[in-house]
Amino acid sequence: MWATDMRGSVAIVGAATAGIGDANGATDLEVSSLAAHRAIADAGLRFEDIDGLMTAGLTSSMWIVKLAEYLNLQPKFSDSTQIGGASFVAHLLIAAAAIRAGLCRNVLICYGATPRSGSGISATSPARAKMDPFPFEDAFSPFNPPTSYALAAARHMHVYGTTRKQLAQVAVSARKWAMLNPEAFKREPLTIDEVLSAKPVSSPFTVRDCCLVTDGAGAIVVTSSATIEGQSKPVFVLGTGVAHHHRQISCMDDLTTVEAAKVSSEQAYCRAGVGPSDIDLLQLYDAFTINPILFLEDLGFCAKGEGGAFVETAGIGPGGALPVNTNGGGLSCVHPGMYSMFGLVEAVRQLRGDCGERQVSNPSIALVHGNGGVLSAQATTILSNTR
Amino acid sequence: MNQSNTQPDLLPDAHFFTRMKEGHASVQKCNGCERRFFPPRTHCPYCRSDRATWVDMTLSGTVYSLTFMAKMPGRDAGNVLLIDADDGFRLMSTCVSSEAENIKIGARVKLSVDLSHELPRLICLPEM
């Protein structure tokens, strides 16, 4: 049985980013270290206070050990659960359990990579493919991840009549938020027509339907809610859920319904004691334009099949019905291989009221949804500035 | 071509690809629940039985989804299809015919073994 007193049992007391966009040739360790030190300073803690470390990497086989060495940190608790881009949201669930079990007091969750200015994904992808074969898909040379998500988008368009323009609206809405965010990598105006006429990648996607490849690092500090006196703006983790049902797109049951996202969000809502109507803003992992449409449906913000119409008419951009990806998301702000850390940092900044021009008016509850693989691993957390 | 099913199948991947290299598409049919499952596995993913019989795959199905990949540096243009095989599972495939661009979701396709690629694979053609 889920211990109901786990609701809000931990809080995020520090959050920071570093090297967003182009890190000028910095290494993954360098940007991660910068973000980690900034997050710990933001929490008003000393490095010696950190006794738990969580991270996940895409390239190093022992990334957490490498990072801890660089930081000269000898954690009492260390975990690098790797479920792709959803990892950092999932880490919140494990951190809460570890803190409850008395394994540590203050957990640093950290991620950084520099695929734009450092070693490119064009170099690491073929190496990964060799070490992690999928013999029943590799023979067809899918251009992954775009091809797998394109298959989901094509099926969603076929079954529900979702349009190419509705997909483009997701990218345009993200860009409008990015234009309000000085940290975002892509800030020039973007129109629906420019999305549609951009370089084709894997139909129905053009390059503007696909997330950026940027540098960037993010870090948060998680501590027990029982010991946060002196913290000016703690953000409570009300509840987190994690689920995964497939790895390969050919093994996903229904490409128009992310069942694992339904499970992870239902867990998070239940643990937090809130529902979709209580949420003031969302950070949804937008690796591709179909993602927010699927997640709006599967997380309960509109009916199945109506995600396209929702982004087009209700609106998810500035001034829309529901603020989604207020930093500009993976499509326009930052995407160094894995993204959900940046959704967490943005939600914390919004709940603290630190977002300047893009600040959502007086939010109290935010939802962050992470996605990993090809709609594979799903993690949802509900954050609030009150417990 | 049925192989003995009195023993657990310890090398299902190797068996599948060996048969493919001989030009035969085979699939495991569970001795417990009688469902056919793919990709090959040591145990039936539905009833968990470790006893399955290799049978000839039914080489037809329906297009579930598809995408056309653009030509890029280091990559040729191509297409990837997901096929709901008539045997009850889904698999990835590609259509190499000049007809490919006319294929739509819901179209009926015939599958065939293709050994021209580095990995043996099942490709498809629109059913006439």
Coordinates of C-alpha atoms in Angstrom, one line a residue:
Chain A
M1 CA 0.0 0.0 0.0
W2 CA 1.1 3.5 -0.8
A3 CA 1.9 5.4 2.4
T4 CA -0.5 8.4 2.2
D5 CA 1.8 10.5 4.3
M6 CA 4.3 10.4 1.5
R7 CA 2.2 13.2 -0.1
G8 CA 4.4 16.3 -0.2
S9 CA 7.0 14.5 2.0
V10 CA 9.8 16.1 0.0
A11 CA 10.4 19.5 -1.4
I12 CA 12.6 21.0 -4.1
V13 CA 14.6 23.7 -2.4
G14 CA 17.1 24.5 -5.1
A15 CA 16.9 24.6 -8.9
A16 CA 19.3 25.9 -11.6
T17 CA 20.4 25.5 -15.2
A18 CA 23.7 26.1 -17.0
G19 CA 25.0 26.1 -20.5
I20 CA 21.5 26.2 -22.1
G21 CA 21.7 26.4 -25.9
D22 CA 25.3 26.5 -26.8
A23 CA 27.8 25.9 -24.0
N24 CA 30.8 27.1 -26.1
G25 CA 32.5 23.7 -26.1
A26 CA 32.1 22.9 -22.4
T27 CA 32.0 19.2 -21.5
D28 CA 29.0 17.4 -20.1
L29 CA 30.8 17.3 -16.7
E30 CA 31.5 21.0 -16.8
V31 CA 27.9 22.1 -17.5
S32 CA 26.6 19.6 -15.0
S33 CA 28.9 20.8 -12.3
L34 CA 27.9 24.4 -13.0
A35 CA 24.2 23.6 -12.7
A36 CA 24.8 21.5 -9.5
H37 CA 26.8 24.2 -7.7
R38 CA 24.2 26.8 -8.7
A39 CA 21.3 24.6 -7.5
I40 CA 23.0 24.0 -4.1
A41 CA 23.7 27.7 -3.7
D42 CA 20.1 28.4 -4.7
A43 CA 19.0 26.1 -1.9
G44 CA 21.1 27.9 0.6
L45 CA 23.0 24.7 1.3
R46 CA 26.7 23.9 1.3
F47 CA 28.1 21.1 -0.9
E48 CA 28.8 19.1 2.3
D49 CA 25.1 19.0 3.0
I50 CA 24.5 16.9 -0.2
D51 CA 24.5 13.2 0.7
G52 CA 22.4 11.8 -2.1
L53 CA 23.1 11.9 -5.9
M54 CA 20.9 11.0 -8.7
T55 CA 21.5 11.4 -12.4
A56 CA 21.2 9.5 -15.7
G57 CA 23.4 9.7 -18.8
L58 CA 23.1 8.7 -22.5
T59 CA 26.7 8.0 -23.3
S60 CA 28.8 7.1 -20.2
S61 CA 28.5 3.5 -18.8
M62 CA 29.0 4.7 -15.2
W63 CA 27.9 8.3 -15.6
I64 CA 26.9 8.8 -11.9
V65 CA 30.3 7.5 -10.7
K66 CA 32.1 9.8 -13.2
L67 CA 30.0 12.8 -12.2
A68 CA 30.4 12.2 -8.5
E69 CA 34.2 11.9 -9.0
Y70 CA 34.2 15.3 -10.8
L71 CA 32.1 16.9 -8.1
N72 CA 34.3 15.3 -5.4
L73 CA 31.1 14.0 -3.9
Q74 CA 30.9 10.7 -1.9
P75 CA 27.2 10.2 -1.7
K76 CA 25.6 8.0 0.9
F77 CA 22.8 7.3 -1.5
S78 CA 23.3 7.2 -5.3
D79 CA 20.9 6.0 -8.0
S80 CA 21.0 6.4 -11.7
T81 CA 17.7 4.9 -12.9
Q82 CA 17.8 5.4 -16.7
I83 CA 14.4 5.3 -18.4
G84 CA 15.4 7.8 -21.1
G85 CA 14.1 11.4 -21.0
A86 CA 11.6 10.7 -18.2
S87 CA 14.4 9.7 -15.8
F88 CA 14.6 12.9 -13.8
V89 CA 10.9 13.0 -13.0
A90 CA 11.1 9.4 -12.0
H91 CA 14.0 10.2 -9.8
L92 CA 11.7 12.3 -7.6
L93 CA 9.8 9.1 -6.6
I94 CA 13.0 7.3 -5.7
A95 CA 14.4 10.3 -3.9
A96 CA 11.3 10.6 -1.7
A97 CA 11.5 6.9 -0.8
A98 CA 15.3 7.1 -0.1
I99 CA 14.7 10.2 2.2
R100 CA 11.8 8.4 3.9
A101 CA 14.0 5.3 4.5
G102 CA 16.7 7.5 6.1
L103 CA 19.3 6.7 3.4
C104 CA 20.1 10.4 2.9
R105 CA 18.8 13.9 3.7
N106 CA 19.5 16.1 0.7
V107 CA 19.5 14.7 -2.8
L108 CA 21.1 16.4 -5.8
I109 CA 19.4 15.4 -9.0
C110 CA 21.4 16.6 -12.0
Y111 CA 21.7 16.2 -15.7
G112 CA 23.9 17.8 -18.3
A113 CA 25.1 17.1 -21.9
T114 CA 26.6 19.1 -24.7
P115 CA 25.6 17.4 -28.0
R116 CA 25.6 20.7 -29.9
S117 CA 29.0 22.1 -29.2
G118 CA 30.7 19.0 -27.8
S119 CA 30.5 15.4 -29.0
G120 CA 27.5 15.2 -31.3
I121 CA 24.6 12.7 -31.3
S122 CA 25.7 11.8 -34.8
A123 CA 28.7 10.3 -33.2
T124 CA 27.0 8.6 -30.3
S125 CA 23.9 7.2 -32.0
P126 CA 25.6 4.7 -34.3
A127 CA 27.7 3.5 -31.3
R128 CA 24.6 3.1 -29.2
A129 CA 22.8 1.2 -32.0
K130 CA 25.7 -1.3 -32.1
M131 CA 25.7 -1.8 -28.3
D132 CA 21.9 -1.9 -28.0
P133 CA 20.5 -3.7 -31.0
F134 CA 16.8 -4.0 -32.0
P135 CA 17.1 -6.7 -34.7
F136 CA 13.3 -6.6 -35.5
E137 CA 13.4 -2.9 -36.3
D138 CA 17.0 -2.1 -37.2
A139 CA 16.6 -3.9 -40.5
F140 CA 14.3 -1.1 -41.7
S141 CA 16.6 1.8 -40.8
P142 CA 14.1 3.9 -38.9
F143 CA 15.4 7.4 -38.4
N144 CA 14.8 7.2 -34.7
P145 CA 13.5 8.8 -32.6
P146 CA 11.6 10.9 -35.2
T147 CA 10.3 7.9 -37.2
S148 CA 8.7 6.2 -34.2
Y149 CA 6.9 9.3 -33.1
A150 CA 5.9 10.0 -36.7
L151 CA 4.2 6.6 -36.8
A152 CA 2.2 7.6 -33.8
A153 CA 1.4 11.0 -35.3
A154 CA 0.3 9.4 -38.6
R155 CA -2.0 7.0 -36.8
H156 CA -3.5 9.8 -34.6
M157 CA -4.2 11.8 -37.8
H158 CA -5.8 8.7 -39.4
V159 CA -8.0 7.8 -36.4
Y160 CA -9.0 11.2 -35.0
G161 CA -8.6 13.5 -37.9
T162 CA -5.8 15.4 -36.2
T163 CA -4.4 17.8 -38.8
R164 CA -0.9 18.8 -39.9
K165 CA -1.7 22.4 -38.9
Q166 CA -2.6 21.3 -35.4
L167 CA 0.8 19.6 -35.0
A168 CA 2.4 22.8 -36.3
Q169 CA 0.4 24.8 -33.7
V170 CA 2.3 23.0 -30.9
A171 CA 5.6 24.2 -32.3
V172 CA 4.3 27.7 -32.8
S173 CA 2.9 27.9 -29.2
A174 CA 6.3 26.6 -27.9
R175 CA 8.1 29.3 -29.8
K176 CA 5.8 32.0 -28.5
W177 CA 6.7 31.0 -24.9
A178 CA 10.4 30.8 -25.9
M179 CA 10.2 34.4 -27.3
L180 CA 9.4 35.5 -23.7
N181 CA 12.3 33.4 -22.2
P182 CA 15.8 35.0 -22.4
E183 CA 17.3 31.5 -21.8
A184 CA 15.6 29.8 -24.7
F185 CA 17.8 28.8 -27.7
K186 CA 15.3 29.6 -30.5
R187 CA 13.6 32.9 -30.1
E188 CA 12.9 34.2 -33.6
P189 CA 9.2 34.3 -34.6
L190 CA 7.8 31.1 -36.1
T191 CA 4.6 30.7 -38.2
I192 CA 2.5 27.6 -39.0
D193 CA 3.5 27.9 -42.7
E194 CA 7.2 27.9 -41.7
V195 CA 6.7 24.7 -39.7
L196 CA 4.8 23.1 -42.7
S197 CA 7.4 24.1 -45.3
A198 CA 10.5 23.3 -43.2
K199 CA 12.8 20.5 -44.2
P200 CA 10.9 17.1 -44.2
V201 CA 12.3 14.5 -41.7
S202 CA 9.8 11.6 -41.4
S203 CA 6.3 12.3 -42.5
P204 CA 4.2 14.0 -41.2
F205 CA 7.1 15.7 -39.4
T206 CA 9.3 18.5 -40.7
V207 CA 12.4 19.5 -38.7
R208 CA 10.3 22.1 -36.8
D209 CA 8.1 19.3 -35.4
C210 CA 11.3 17.8 -33.8
C211 CA 13.0 19.0 -30.7
L212 CA 16.2 20.9 -30.8
V213 CA 19.6 19.4 -30.3
T214 CA 21.2 21.8 -27.8
D215 CA 23.6 21.9 -24.9
G216 CA 22.4 22.3 -21.4
A217 CA 22.4 21.2 -17.8
G218 CA 19.9 21.4 -15.0
A219 CA 19.9 20.4 -11.3
I220 CA 17.5 20.4 -8.4
V221 CA 18.0 19.8 -4.7
V222 CA 15.4 17.6 -2.9
T223 CA 15.1 17.5 0.8
S224 CA 12.6 16.3 3.5
S225 CA 9.6 18.7 3.9
A226 CA 10.1 18.2 7.6
T227 CA 13.4 20.1 7.6
I228 CA 12.8 23.1 5.3
E229 CA 12.7 25.9 7.8
G230 CA 14.7 28.8 6.5
Q231 CA 13.7 27.9 2.9
S232 CA 12.0 30.9 1.4
K233 CA 10.3 29.3 -1.6
P234 CA 10.1 25.5 -1.2
V235 CA 8.2 23.6 -3.9
F236 CA 6.6 20.5 -2.5
V237 CA 6.5 17.2 -4.5
L238 CA 2.9 16.2 -3.9
G239 CA 3.0 13.0 -5.8
T240 CA 4.9 11.2 -8.5
G241 CA 4.0 8.2 -10.7
V242 CA 6.2 6.1 -13.1
A243 CA 5.2 3.5 -15.7
H244 CA 6.6 1.8 -18.9
H245 CA 4.9 -0.6 -21.2
H246 CA 7.1 -1.0 -24.3
R247 CA 10.5 -0.1 -25.6
Q248 CA 10.1 -0.4 -29.4
I249 CA 7.4 1.4 -31.3
S250 CA 6.4 -1.9 -33.0
C251 CA 5.6 -3.2 -29.5
M252 CA 3.4 -0.4 -28.5
D253 CA -0.2 -1.6 -28.3
D254 CA -2.2 1.5 -29.5
L255 CA 0.0 4.3 -30.9
T256 CA -2.8 6.9 -30.3
T257 CA -3.0 6.2 -26.5
V258 CA 0.0 6.3 -24.2
E259 CA -1.3 3.8 -21.7
A260 CA 1.8 4.2 -19.5
A261 CA 1.2 7.9 -19.3
K262 CA -2.3 7.3 -18.2
V263 CA -1.0 5.0 -15.5
S264 CA 1.8 7.3 -14.3
S265 CA -0.5 10.4 -14.2
E266 CA -3.3 8.5 -12.4
Q267 CA -0.7 7.4 -9.8
A268 CA 0.6 11.0 -9.5
Y269 CA -3.0 12.5 -9.2
C270 CA -4.0 9.8 -6.6
R271 CA -0.8 10.3 -4.5
A272 CA -1.1 14.1 -4.7
G273 CA -4.8 14.1 -4.1
V274 CA -5.5 16.5 -7.0
G275 CA -7.0 16.1 -10.5
P276 CA -6.4 17.8 -13.9
S277 CA -8.8 20.7 -13.0
D278 CA -6.5 21.7 -10.1
I279 CA -3.4 22.1 -12.4
D280 CA -2.4 25.7 -13.2
L281 CA 0.4 24.9 -15.6
L282 CA 2.0 22.0 -17.4
Q283 CA 5.4 21.0 -18.5
L284 CA 4.9 18.2 -21.0
Y285 CA 7.9 16.5 -22.7
D286 CA 7.6 17.8 -26.2
A287 CA 10.2 15.8 -28.1
F288 CA 7.9 16.0 -31.1
T289 CA 4.8 18.0 -31.8
I290 CA 2.5 15.0 -31.4
N291 CA 3.7 14.5 -27.7
P292 CA 1.8 17.4 -26.1
I293 CA -1.3 16.4 -28.0
L294 CA -1.1 12.8 -26.8
F295 CA -0.3 13.9 -23.2
L296 CA -3.1 16.4 -23.0
E297 CA -5.5 13.6 -23.8
D298 CA -3.9 10.8 -21.7
L299 CA -3.3 13.0 -18.7
G300 CA -7.0 14.0 -18.7
F301 CA -7.0 17.6 -20.0
C302 CA -9.2 16.8 -23.0
A303 CA -11.0 13.8 -24.4
K304 CA -9.1 11.2 -26.5
G305 CA -8.8 12.5 -30.0
E306 CA -9.4 16.1 -29.1
G307 CA -5.8 17.1 -28.4
G308 CA -5.3 18.6 -31.8
A309 CA -8.4 20.8 -31.5
F310 CA -7.4 21.7 -28.0
V311 CA -4.1 23.2 -29.0
E312 CA -5.7 25.0 -32.0
T313 CA -8.7 26.5 -30.3
A314 CA -8.3 26.5 -26.5
G315 CA -4.6 27.2 -26.8
I316 CA -1.4 26.2 -24.9
G317 CA 0.7 29.2 -25.7
P318 CA 0.9 32.6 -23.9
G319 CA -2.7 33.8 -23.3
G320 CA -4.1 30.4 -24.1
A321 CA -6.5 28.3 -21.9
L322 CA -3.7 26.2 -20.4
P323 CA -0.1 27.3 -20.1
V324 CA 2.1 24.4 -21.5
N325 CA 5.9 24.4 -21.7
T326 CA 6.3 27.9 -20.6
N327 CA 10.1 27.9 -21.1
G328 CA 9.6 27.1 -24.8
G329 CA 10.0 23.3 -24.2
G330 CA 12.3 20.9 -26.1
L331 CA 11.0 22.4 -29.3
S332 CA 12.3 25.9 -28.8
C333 CA 14.2 26.2 -25.4
V334 CA 16.6 23.3 -24.7
H335 CA 17.0 19.6 -25.5
P336 CA 20.4 18.1 -24.7
G337 CA 19.4 14.4 -25.4
M338 CA 17.0 14.1 -22.4
Y339 CA 14.7 16.9 -21.3
S340 CA 12.5 16.3 -18.2
M341 CA 15.0 18.0 -15.9
F342 CA 14.3 21.3 -17.6
G343 CA 10.5 20.8 -17.2
L344 CA 11.2 20.4 -13.5
V345 CA 13.3 23.5 -13.3
E346 CA 10.8 25.6 -15.2
A347 CA 7.9 24.4 -13.0
V348 CA 9.9 25.4 -9.9
R349 CA 10.7 28.8 -11.3
Q350 CA 7.0 29.3 -12.2
L351 CA 5.7 28.2 -8.8
R352 CA 8.2 30.6 -7.2
G353 CA 7.0 33.5 -9.4
D354 CA 10.5 34.0 -10.9
C355 CA 9.6 33.9 -14.6
G356 CA 9.4 37.5 -15.6
E357 CA 7.6 38.1 -18.8
R358 CA 6.5 34.5 -19.2
Q359 CA 5.2 34.2 -15.6
V360 CA 1.9 32.5 -15.2
S361 CA -0.4 34.5 -12.9
N362 CA -0.2 33.2 -9.3
P363 CA 0.1 29.5 -10.0
S364 CA -0.1 27.1 -7.1
I365 CA 0.0 23.6 -8.7
A366 CA 2.1 22.5 -11.7
L367 CA 2.3 19.1 -13.4
V368 CA 5.6 17.9 -15.0
H369 CA 5.4 14.9 -17.4
G370 CA 8.5 13.2 -18.6
N371 CA 8.7 10.8 -21.5
G372 CA 11.5 8.4 -22.5
G373 CA 12.4 6.3 -25.5
V374 CA 9.6 6.2 -28.1
L375 CA 6.6 7.0 -26.0
S376 CA 8.0 4.2 -23.9
A377 CA 8.8 5.3 -20.3
Q378 CA 6.4 7.8 -18.6
A379 CA 6.8 9.7 -15.4
T380 CA 4.4 12.4 -13.9
T381 CA 4.9 14.6 -10.9
I382 CA 2.7 17.2 -9.3
L383 CA 4.4 20.1 -7.7
S384 CA 3.0 22.9 -5.5
N385 CA 4.2 25.9 -3.6
T386 CA 2.0 24.9 -0.7
R387 CA 1.8 21.5 0.9
Chain B
M1 CA 8.8 -27.7 -40.4
N2 CA 7.6 -27.9 -36.8
Q3 CA 10.4 -28.4 -34.4
S4 CA 10.0 -30.6 -31.3
N5 CA 8.1 -28.7 -28.7
T6 CA 8.7 -31.1 -25.8
Q7 CA 11.6 -29.0 -24.7
P8 CA 11.7 -25.2 -23.8
D9 CA 13.1 -23.2 -26.7
L10 CA 16.4 -21.8 -25.5
L11 CA 17.5 -19.9 -28.7
P12 CA 14.4 -18.4 -30.2
D13 CA 16.2 -15.5 -31.9
A14 CA 18.7 -17.8 -33.5
H15 CA 16.0 -20.1 -34.7
F16 CA 14.0 -17.3 -36.3
F17 CA 17.0 -15.8 -38.1
T18 CA 18.3 -19.3 -39.2
R19 CA 14.9 -20.0 -40.8
M20 CA 14.8 -16.6 -42.3
K21 CA 18.2 -17.1 -44.0
E22 CA 16.7 -20.3 -45.5
G23 CA 13.9 -18.2 -46.9
H24 CA 11.2 -19.1 -44.4
A25 CA 9.3 -16.8 -42.1
S26 CA 8.4 -18.7 -38.9
V27 CA 6.7 -17.7 -35.8
Q28 CA 6.2 -19.2 -32.4
K29 CA 2.7 -20.5 -31.5
C30 CA 2.2 -21.0 -27.8
N31 CA 1.4 -24.6 -26.8
G32 CA -0.5 -23.2 -23.8
C33 CA -2.8 -20.5 -25.1
E34 CA -2.3 -21.1 -28.8
R35 CA -1.6 -17.5 -29.6
R36 CA 1.1 -16.6 -32.1
F37 CA 3.6 -14.1 -30.7
F38 CA 6.4 -11.9 -32.2
P39 CA 9.2 -10.9 -31.7
P40 CA 10.5 -14.4 -30.7
R41 CA 10.7 -15.0 -26.9
T42 CA 11.7 -17.7 -24.5
H43 CA 8.2 -17.6 -22.9
C44 CA 4.8 -16.8 -24.2
P45 CA 4.2 -13.1 -23.2
Y46 CA 0.5 -13.8 -22.6
C47 CA 0.3 -17.1 -20.6
R48 CA 4.0 -17.4 -19.7
S49 CA 4.3 -21.0 -21.1
D50 CA 7.8 -22.0 -22.0
R51 CA 6.5 -24.4 -24.7
A52 CA 5.9 -23.1 -28.2
T53 CA 5.8 -24.6 -31.7
W54 CA 7.4 -22.9 -34.6
V55 CA 4.8 -22.6 -37.4
D56 CA 4.8 -20.9 -40.8
M57 CA 3.9 -17.2 -40.5
T58 CA 0.8 -16.1 -42.4
L59 CA 2.4 -13.7 -44.9
S60 CA -0.3 -11.1 -45.0
G61 CA -1.6 -8.2 -42.9
T62 CA -3.0 -4.6 -42.8
V63 CA -1.0 -1.4 -42.6
Y64 CA -1.4 0.1 -39.1
S65 CA 0.8 3.2 -39.6
L66 CA 3.5 4.4 -41.9
T67 CA 6.0 7.2 -42.4
F68 CA 8.2 8.3 -45.3
M69 CA 11.7 9.3 -44.3
A70 CA 13.4 12.1 -46.2
K71 CA 16.8 11.8 -47.9
M72 CA 19.4 13.1 -45.6
P73 CA 23.2 13.3 -45.5
G74 CA 24.3 9.7 -45.1
R75 CA 20.8 8.3 -45.5
D76 CA 18.6 7.4 -48.5
A77 CA 14.9 8.2 -48.5
G78 CA 12.7 5.3 -47.4
N79 CA 9.6 4.3 -45.7
V80 CA 8.7 2.4 -42.5
L81 CA 5.4 0.7 -42.0
L82 CA 3.8 -1.0 -39.0
I83 CA 1.8 -4.0 -40.1
D84 CA -0.9 -5.8 -38.1
A85 CA -0.2 -9.3 -39.3
D86 CA -3.1 -11.6 -39.9
D87 CA -1.4 -13.9 -37.3
G88 CA -2.4 -11.4 -34.5
F89 CA 0.8 -9.5 -33.8
R90 CA 2.3 -6.3 -35.1
L91 CA 5.7 -6.0 -36.9
M92 CA 7.8 -3.3 -38.5
S93 CA 8.3 -3.6 -42.3
T94 CA 9.1 -1.5 -45.4
C95 CA 7.7 -1.4 -48.9
V96 CA 10.4 -1.3 -51.5
S97 CA 8.1 -1.1 -54.6
S98 CA 7.5 1.9 -56.7
E99 CA 3.9 1.6 -55.3
A100 CA 5.1 2.6 -51.8
E101 CA 4.1 6.2 -52.0
N102 CA 0.4 5.2 -52.7
I103 CA 0.1 2.9 -49.6
K104 CA -2.3 4.2 -47.0
I105 CA -3.2 3.1 -43.5
G106 CA -5.7 0.2 -43.7
A107 CA -4.2 -1.1 -46.9
R108 CA -3.8 -4.9 -47.3
V109 CA -0.2 -6.1 -47.8
K110 CA 1.6 -9.3 -48.6
L111 CA 4.8 -10.0 -46.7
S112 CA 7.9 -11.7 -48.0
V113 CA 11.4 -12.7 -46.8
D114 CA 14.1 -10.3 -48.0
L115 CA 17.7 -11.4 -47.8
S116 CA 19.2 -8.5 -49.7
H117 CA 19.8 -6.5 -46.5
E118 CA 22.4 -7.1 -43.9
L119 CA 19.7 -8.4 -41.5
P120 CA 17.1 -10.8 -42.9
R121 CA 13.8 -9.0 -42.8
L122 CA 10.1 -9.2 -43.8
I123 CA 9.3 -6.6 -46.5
C124 CA 5.8 -6.0 -47.9
L125 CA 4.0 -5.2 -51.1
P126 CA 0.5 -3.9 -51.6
E127 CA -2.0 -6.7 -52.1
M128 CA -3.5 -6.6 -55.7

